[in-house]
PDB file of C-alpha atoms in Angstrom:
ATOM      1  CA  UNK A   1      -0.279  -8.491   0.053  1.00 82.00           C
ATOM      2  CA  UNK A   2      -2.837 -11.517   1.185  1.00 86.00           C
ATOM      3  CA  UNK A   3      -5.395 -11.096  -1.824  1.00 88.00           C
ATOM      4  CA  UNK A   4      -2.134 -11.514  -4.203  1.00 88.00           C
ATOM      5  CA  UNK A   5      -0.829 -14.850  -2.406  1.00 91.00           C
ATOM      6  CA  UNK A   6      -4.421 -16.107  -1.933  1.00 93.00           C
ATOM      7  CA  UNK A   7      -4.687 -15.780  -5.642  1.00 93.00           C
ATOM      8  CA  UNK A   8      -1.190 -18.071  -6.595  1.00 94.00           C
ATOM      9  CA  UNK A   9      -1.956 -20.814  -3.788  1.00 95.00           C
ATOM     10  CA  UNK A  10      -4.679 -21.041  -5.830  1.00 95.00           C
ATOM     11  CA  UNK A  11      -3.513 -21.685  -8.746  1.00 95.00           C
ATOM     12  CA  UNK A  12      -0.782 -23.930  -7.160  1.00 95.00           C
ATOM     13  CA  UNK A  13      -3.390 -26.076  -5.683  1.00 95.00           C
ATOM     14  CA  UNK A  14      -5.638 -25.943  -8.707  1.00 95.00           C
ATOM     15  CA  UNK A  15      -2.965 -26.596 -11.129  1.00 94.00           C
ATOM     16  CA  UNK A  16      -1.120 -29.548 -11.679  1.00 95.00           C
ATOM     17  CA  UNK A  17       2.336 -29.934 -10.079  1.00 94.00           C
ATOM     18  CA  UNK A  18       4.935 -28.760 -13.485  1.00 94.00           C
ATOM     19  CA  UNK A  19       2.446 -27.623 -14.991  1.00 94.00           C
ATOM     20  CA  UNK A  20       3.553 -24.114 -17.193  1.00 94.00           C
ATOM     21  CA  UNK A  21       0.661 -22.208 -14.952  1.00 93.00           C
ATOM     22  CA  UNK A  22       1.841 -24.024 -11.783  1.00 95.00           C
ATOM     23  CA  UNK A  23       5.360 -22.892 -11.907  1.00 95.00           C
ATOM     24  CA  UNK A  24       4.319 -19.599 -13.369  1.00 93.00           C
ATOM     25  CA  UNK A  25       1.664 -19.210  -9.961  1.00 94.00           C
ATOM     26  CA  UNK A  26       4.785 -20.265  -7.548  1.00 95.00           C
ATOM     27  CA  UNK A  27       7.650 -17.977  -9.662  1.00 94.00           C
ATOM     28  CA  UNK A  28       5.364 -14.669  -9.114  1.00 93.00           C
ATOM     29  CA  UNK A  29       4.535 -16.083  -5.490  1.00 94.00           C
ATOM     30  CA  UNK A  30       8.210 -15.746  -4.877  1.00 93.00           C
ATOM     31  CA  UNK A  31       8.830 -12.990  -6.793  1.00 92.00           C
ATOM     32  CA  UNK A  32       6.189 -10.814  -5.215  1.00 90.00           C
ATOM     33  CA  UNK A  33       7.068 -10.840  -1.397  1.00 90.00           C
ATOM     34  CA  UNK A  34      10.215 -10.162  -2.357  1.00 90.00           C
ATOM     35  CA  UNK A  35       8.796  -6.560  -3.268  1.00 89.00           C
ATOM     36  CA  UNK A  36       6.363  -7.021  -0.982  1.00 88.00           C
ATOM     37  CA  UNK A  37       9.550  -7.234   1.852  1.00 87.00           C
ATOM     38  CA  UNK A  38      11.268  -4.321  -0.554  1.00 88.00           C
ATOM     39  CA  UNK A  39       8.327  -1.724   0.819  1.00 84.00           C
ATOM     40  CA  UNK A  40       7.767  -2.662   4.820  1.00 84.00           C
ATOM     41  CA  UNK A  41       5.775  -5.515   4.413  1.00 81.00           C
ATOM     42  CA  UNK A  42       5.778  -8.150   7.112  1.00 77.00           C
ATOM     43  CA  UNK A  43       3.875 -11.722   6.609  1.00 73.00           C
ATOM     44  CA  UNK A  44       4.282 -10.969  10.830  1.00 72.00           C
ATOM     45  CA  UNK A  45       2.199  -8.695  11.881  1.00 70.00           C
ATOM     46  CA  UNK A  46      -0.938  -8.195  12.179  1.00 64.00           C
ATOM     47  CA  UNK A  47      -3.712  -6.895  10.397  1.00 60.00           C
ATOM     48  CA  UNK A  48      -6.046  -3.795  11.575  1.00 61.00           C
ATOM     49  CA  UNK A  49      -8.148  -2.100   9.761  1.00 63.00           C
ATOM     50  CA  UNK A  50      -8.876   1.236  10.716  1.00 64.00           C
ATOM     51  CA  UNK A  51     -11.165   2.930  12.869  1.00 64.00           C
ATOM     52  CA  UNK A  52     -13.291   5.155  11.193  1.00 71.00           C
ATOM     53  CA  UNK A  53     -14.767   7.632  14.129  1.00 70.00           C
ATOM     54  CA  UNK A  54     -17.135  10.443  13.705  1.00 73.00           C
ATOM     55  CA  UNK A  55     -16.530  13.748  15.356  1.00 67.00           C
ATOM     56  CA  UNK A  56     -18.613  16.444  15.650  1.00 72.00           C
ATOM     57  CA  UNK A  57     -16.950  19.706  13.464  1.00 70.00           C
ATOM     58  CA  UNK A  58     -15.754  22.751  15.580  1.00 67.00           C
ATOM     59  CA  UNK A  59     -16.541  26.037  13.814  1.00 68.00           C
ATOM     60  CA  UNK A  60     -13.075  28.337  13.684  1.00 62.00           C
ATOM     61  CA  UNK A  61     -13.362  31.724  14.500  1.00 61.00           C
ATOM     62  CA  UNK A  62     -12.626  34.395  11.726  1.00 60.00           C
ATOM     63  CA  UNK A  63     -10.482  36.386  14.460  1.00 55.00           C
ATOM     64  CA  UNK A  64      -7.727  32.834  13.654  1.00 51.00           C
ATOM     65  CA  UNK A  65      -8.636  32.116  10.378  1.00 52.00           C
ATOM     66  CA  UNK A  66      -7.532  36.189   9.903  1.00 52.00           C
ATOM     67  CA  UNK A  67      -4.295  36.072  11.967  1.00 50.00           C
ATOM     68  CA  UNK A  68      -2.796  32.907   9.947  1.00 51.00           C
ATOM     69  CA  UNK A  69       0.275  33.469   7.939  1.00 53.00           C
ATOM     70  CA  UNK A  70      -1.199  33.515   4.272  1.00 54.00           C
ATOM     71  CA  UNK A  71      -0.925  30.163   1.908  1.00 55.00           C
ATOM     72  CA  UNK A  72      -1.935  28.420  -0.412  1.00 58.00           C
ATOM     73  CA  UNK A  73      -3.980  25.775  -0.190  1.00 59.00           C
ATOM     74  CA  UNK A  74      -1.438  23.375  -1.698  1.00 61.00           C
ATOM     75  CA  UNK A  75       1.788  24.168   0.702  1.00 60.00           C
ATOM     76  CA  UNK A  76       2.059  21.912   3.147  1.00 61.00           C
ATOM     77  CA  UNK A  77       3.372  23.044   7.241  1.00 64.00           C
ATOM     78  CA  UNK A  78       6.306  22.324   9.262  1.00 65.00           C
ATOM     79  CA  UNK A  79       9.341  20.277   7.669  1.00 64.00           C
ATOM     80  CA  UNK A  80       9.363  18.421   4.487  1.00 62.00           C
ATOM     81  CA  UNK A  81      10.485  14.993   5.194  1.00 62.00           C
ATOM     82  CA  UNK A  82      13.472  13.492   4.275  1.00 64.00           C
ATOM     83  CA  UNK A  83      11.388  10.289   2.280  1.00 65.00           C
ATOM     84  CA  UNK A  84       8.392  10.689   0.870  1.00 66.00           C
ATOM     85  CA  UNK A  85       5.817   8.107   2.637  1.00 68.00           C
ATOM     86  CA  UNK A  86       4.282   5.427   0.518  1.00 71.00           C
ATOM     87  CA  UNK A  87       0.730   5.159   0.675  1.00 79.00           C
ATOM     88  CA  UNK A  88      -0.974   1.525   0.916  1.00 78.00           C
ATOM     89  CA  UNK A  89      -2.075   2.443  -2.843  1.00 80.00           C
ATOM     90  CA  UNK A  90       0.666   2.838  -3.633  1.00 82.00           C
ATOM     91  CA  UNK A  91       2.306   0.209  -2.287  1.00 81.00           C
ATOM     92  CA  UNK A  92       0.097  -1.875  -4.099  1.00 82.00           C
ATOM     93  CA  UNK A  93       0.059  -0.697  -7.390  1.00 84.00           C
ATOM     94  CA  UNK A  94       4.804  -1.047  -7.775  1.00 85.00           C
ATOM     95  CA  UNK A  95       4.082  -4.046  -6.812  1.00 83.00           C
ATOM     96  CA  UNK A  96       1.382  -4.198  -9.696  1.00 82.00           C
ATOM     97  CA  UNK A  97       3.780  -2.903 -11.822  1.00 86.00           C
ATOM     98  CA  UNK A  98       7.033  -5.341 -11.081  1.00 84.00           C
ATOM     99  CA  UNK A  99       5.075  -8.430 -11.090  1.00 83.00           C
ATOM    100  CA  UNK A 100       3.667  -6.900 -14.973  1.00 83.00           C
ATOM    101  CA  UNK A 101       7.089  -5.786 -15.845  1.00 84.00           C
ATOM    102  CA  UNK A 102       8.840  -8.906 -14.063  1.00 78.00           C
ATOM    103  CA  UNK A 103      10.208 -10.981 -17.048  1.00 70.00           C
TER     104      UNK A 103
END
């Protein structure tokens, strides 16, 4: 979202106020922020990058593998979530689609 804000801010800064590009950038910025807020974006929340930690691999003993219940490789354990959690990539795609289809 920050990159989109920068792009629209630049479009407004480097184009004459009242021009088609300026007005379009302003409207798209408003629409983008509205949709981003619906998806949980908070401008005041500081952006923290994910920390990457290298942990040593611990081999799993065969006896643990044999005693576990058989599951397909794609099955999940535990309760299903009530609301599917969207990844940032899915949120970005949602915003992009919303802007592209906005009239």
